[in-house]
């Protein structure tokens, strides 16, 4: 019984950590094709992770303001949606 609980906790924790770090959690709520371009649109527009990060940091949108100094996060998100 104890083993099951420990295992369940590990699984929950692992999922929570992944979700916290990711594009789906941090970016997709806005980048949904309504508020701002969705994943498919951005993949069409940007060919490299560098382009993507630069565009994100060049954004004039106040909604992107909290990400402007977070190059690492932007880069991670770029990697996650398939840019290199
Ligand atoms: C609070 C809402 C919000 C969140 C959260 C958000 N964005 Fe944005 N983002 C925007 C808006 C609004 C724009 C401007 C869209 C436009 O110009 O059409 C934008 C623009 C961008 C652009 C430039 C798009 C272009 O076509 O020039 C990139 C790249 C981008 N965001 C990446 C990200 C990444 C990566 C994350 C997660 C780390 C993220 N955004 C989180 C709202 C958000």
mmCIF file of C-alpha atoms and ligand atoms in Angstrom:
data_model
loop_
_atom_site.group_PDB
_atom_site.id
_atom_site.type_symbol
_atom_site.label_atom_id
_atom_site.label_comp_id
_atom_site.label_asym_id
_atom_site.label_seq_id
_atom_site.Cartn_x
_atom_site.Cartn_y
_atom_site.Cartn_z
ATOM 1 C CA UNK A 1 0.000 0.000 0.000
ATOM 2 C CA UNK A 2 2.755 2.411 0.973
ATOM 3 C CA UNK A 3 4.596 1.635 -2.233
ATOM 4 C CA UNK A 4 1.569 2.594 -4.298
ATOM 5 C CA UNK A 5 1.287 5.968 -2.591
ATOM 6 C CA UNK A 6 4.963 6.730 -3.040
ATOM 7 C CA UNK A 7 4.754 5.749 -6.685
ATOM 8 C CA UNK A 8 1.690 7.921 -7.209
ATOM 9 C CA UNK A 9 3.470 10.892 -5.636
ATOM 10 C CA UNK A 10 6.479 10.417 -7.884
ATOM 11 C CA UNK A 11 4.277 10.319 -10.974
ATOM 12 C CA UNK A 12 2.337 13.431 -9.934
ATOM 13 C CA UNK A 13 5.529 15.282 -9.152
ATOM 14 C CA UNK A 14 7.136 14.323 -12.449
ATOM 15 C CA UNK A 15 4.143 15.576 -14.422
ATOM 16 C CA UNK A 16 3.931 18.788 -12.424
ATOM 17 C CA UNK A 17 7.591 19.574 -13.075
ATOM 18 C CA UNK A 18 7.277 18.990 -16.801
ATOM 19 C CA UNK A 19 4.116 21.094 -17.021
ATOM 20 C CA UNK A 20 5.704 23.952 -15.107
ATOM 21 C CA UNK A 21 8.621 24.188 -17.453
ATOM 22 C CA UNK A 22 6.811 23.874 -20.721
ATOM 23 C CA UNK A 23 5.382 25.715 -23.653
ATOM 24 C CA UNK A 24 1.968 24.145 -23.085
ATOM 25 C CA UNK A 25 1.784 25.583 -19.618
ATOM 26 C CA UNK A 26 3.480 28.937 -20.038
ATOM 27 C CA UNK A 27 2.835 29.999 -23.590
ATOM 28 C CA UNK A 28 -0.075 28.057 -25.049
ATOM 29 C CA UNK A 29 -2.735 29.794 -22.969
ATOM 30 C CA UNK A 30 -2.083 32.947 -25.011
ATOM 31 C CA UNK A 31 -0.567 31.412 -28.091
ATOM 32 C CA UNK A 32 -3.812 29.762 -28.958
ATOM 33 C CA UNK A 33 -4.436 31.288 -32.363
ATOM 34 C CA UNK A 34 -6.738 33.951 -30.909
ATOM 35 C CA UNK A 35 -4.767 36.159 -28.558
ATOM 36 C CA UNK A 36 -1.571 35.499 -30.446
ATOM 37 C CA UNK A 37 -0.201 33.149 -33.098
ATOM 38 C CA UNK A 38 -0.416 29.465 -32.207
ATOM 39 C CA UNK A 39 2.299 26.867 -32.460
ATOM 40 C CA UNK A 40 1.606 26.004 -36.110
ATOM 41 C CA UNK A 41 1.649 29.650 -37.167
ATOM 42 C CA UNK A 42 4.903 30.291 -35.354
ATOM 43 C CA UNK A 43 6.505 27.191 -36.838
ATOM 44 C CA UNK A 44 5.549 28.521 -40.240
ATOM 45 C CA UNK A 45 7.023 31.918 -39.520
ATOM 46 C CA UNK A 46 10.226 31.009 -37.701
ATOM 47 C CA UNK A 47 12.816 28.593 -39.013
ATOM 48 C CA UNK A 48 15.288 28.622 -36.144
ATOM 49 C CA UNK A 49 15.148 28.883 -32.381
ATOM 50 C CA UNK A 50 17.190 32.083 -32.595
ATOM 51 C CA UNK A 51 14.635 33.748 -34.875
ATOM 52 C CA UNK A 52 11.902 32.699 -32.522
ATOM 53 C CA UNK A 53 13.627 34.009 -29.397
ATOM 54 C CA UNK A 54 14.515 37.276 -31.113
ATOM 55 C CA UNK A 55 10.947 37.821 -32.287
ATOM 56 C CA UNK A 56 9.610 37.064 -28.824
ATOM 57 C CA UNK A 57 12.009 39.591 -27.307
ATOM 58 C CA UNK A 58 11.209 42.152 -29.994
ATOM 59 C CA UNK A 59 7.497 41.881 -29.303
ATOM 60 C CA UNK A 60 5.834 45.138 -28.372
ATOM 61 C CA UNK A 61 2.982 43.323 -26.694
ATOM 62 C CA UNK A 62 2.650 44.030 -22.971
ATOM 63 C CA UNK A 63 1.635 40.401 -22.635
ATOM 64 C CA UNK A 64 5.121 39.311 -23.621
ATOM 65 C CA UNK A 65 6.791 41.728 -21.247
ATOM 66 C CA UNK A 66 7.436 39.226 -18.488
ATOM 67 C CA UNK A 67 9.336 36.997 -20.934
ATOM 68 C CA UNK A 68 11.623 39.598 -22.464
ATOM 69 C CA UNK A 69 14.511 38.910 -20.111
ATOM 70 C CA UNK A 70 13.922 35.166 -20.065
ATOM 71 C CA UNK A 71 15.933 34.036 -23.033
ATOM 72 C CA UNK A 72 16.416 30.598 -21.502
ATOM 73 C CA UNK A 73 12.715 29.985 -21.174
ATOM 74 C CA UNK A 74 12.011 31.238 -24.664
ATOM 75 C CA UNK A 75 14.743 29.023 -26.021
ATOM 76 C CA UNK A 76 13.413 26.009 -24.155
ATOM 77 C CA UNK A 77 9.943 26.704 -25.533
ATOM 78 C CA UNK A 78 11.375 26.980 -29.029
ATOM 79 C CA UNK A 79 12.987 23.575 -28.629
ATOM 80 C CA UNK A 80 9.773 22.141 -27.333
ATOM 81 C CA UNK A 81 7.732 23.148 -30.345
ATOM 82 C CA UNK A 82 10.386 21.688 -32.613
ATOM 83 C CA UNK A 83 12.732 24.538 -33.531
ATOM 84 C CA UNK A 84 16.493 24.164 -33.397
HETATM 85 C C1 LIG B 1 -0.096 36.648 -21.542
HETATM 86 C C2 LIG B 1 -0.142 36.138 -22.898
HETATM 87 C C3 LIG B 1 1.137 35.582 -23.510
HETATM 88 C C4 LIG B 1 1.967 34.622 -22.965
HETATM 89 C C5 LIG B 1 1.825 33.903 -21.629
HETATM 90 C C6 LIG B 1 3.017 34.400 -23.931
HETATM 91 N N1 LIG B 1 2.833 35.206 -25.027
HETATM 92 FE FE1 LIG B 1 4.067 35.333 -26.690
HETATM 93 N N2 LIG B 1 2.926 36.830 -27.424
HETATM 94 C C7 LIG B 1 1.734 37.297 -26.872
HETATM 95 C C8 LIG B 1 1.196 38.352 -27.729
HETATM 96 C C9 LIG B 1 -0.125 39.094 -27.498
HETATM 97 C C10 LIG B 1 2.122 38.512 -28.800
HETATM 98 C C11 LIG B 1 2.035 39.486 -29.962
HETATM 99 C C12 LIG B 1 1.316 38.776 -31.069
HETATM 100 C C13 LIG B 1 1.339 39.540 -32.359
HETATM 101 O O1 LIG B 1 2.167 40.423 -32.542
HETATM 102 O O2 LIG B 1 0.504 39.177 -33.221
HETATM 103 C C14 LIG B 1 3.194 37.555 -28.578
HETATM 104 C C15 LIG B 1 4.298 37.391 -29.419
HETATM 105 C C16 LIG B 1 5.206 36.349 -29.339
HETATM 106 C C17 LIG B 1 6.222 36.043 -30.322
HETATM 107 C C18 LIG B 1 6.475 36.825 -31.597
HETATM 108 C C19 LIG B 1 5.494 36.350 -32.624
HETATM 109 C C20 LIG B 1 5.652 37.058 -33.929
HETATM 110 O O3 LIG B 1 4.960 36.622 -34.869
HETATM 111 O O4 LIG B 1 6.415 38.016 -34.029
HETATM 112 C C21 LIG B 1 6.872 34.926 -29.918
HETATM 113 C C22 LIG B 1 8.000 34.198 -30.632
HETATM 114 C C23 LIG B 1 6.294 34.539 -28.648
HETATM 115 N N3 LIG B 1 5.286 35.432 -28.323
HETATM 116 C C24 LIG B 1 6.703 33.456 -27.882
HETATM 117 C C25 LIG B 1 6.199 33.152 -26.603
HETATM 118 C C26 LIG B 1 6.730 32.105 -25.760
HETATM 119 C C27 LIG B 1 7.868 31.171 -26.124
HETATM 120 C C28 LIG B 1 5.998 32.118 -24.604
HETATM 121 C C29 LIG B 1 6.172 31.229 -23.378
HETATM 122 C C30 LIG B 1 7.475 31.249 -22.740
HETATM 123 C C31 LIG B 1 5.007 33.174 -24.733
HETATM 124 N N4 LIG B 1 5.163 33.773 -25.957
HETATM 125 C C32 LIG B 1 4.060 33.493 -23.764
HETATM 126 C C33 LIG B 1 1.137 36.852 -25.706
HETATM 127 C C34 LIG B 1 1.688 35.930 -24.818
#
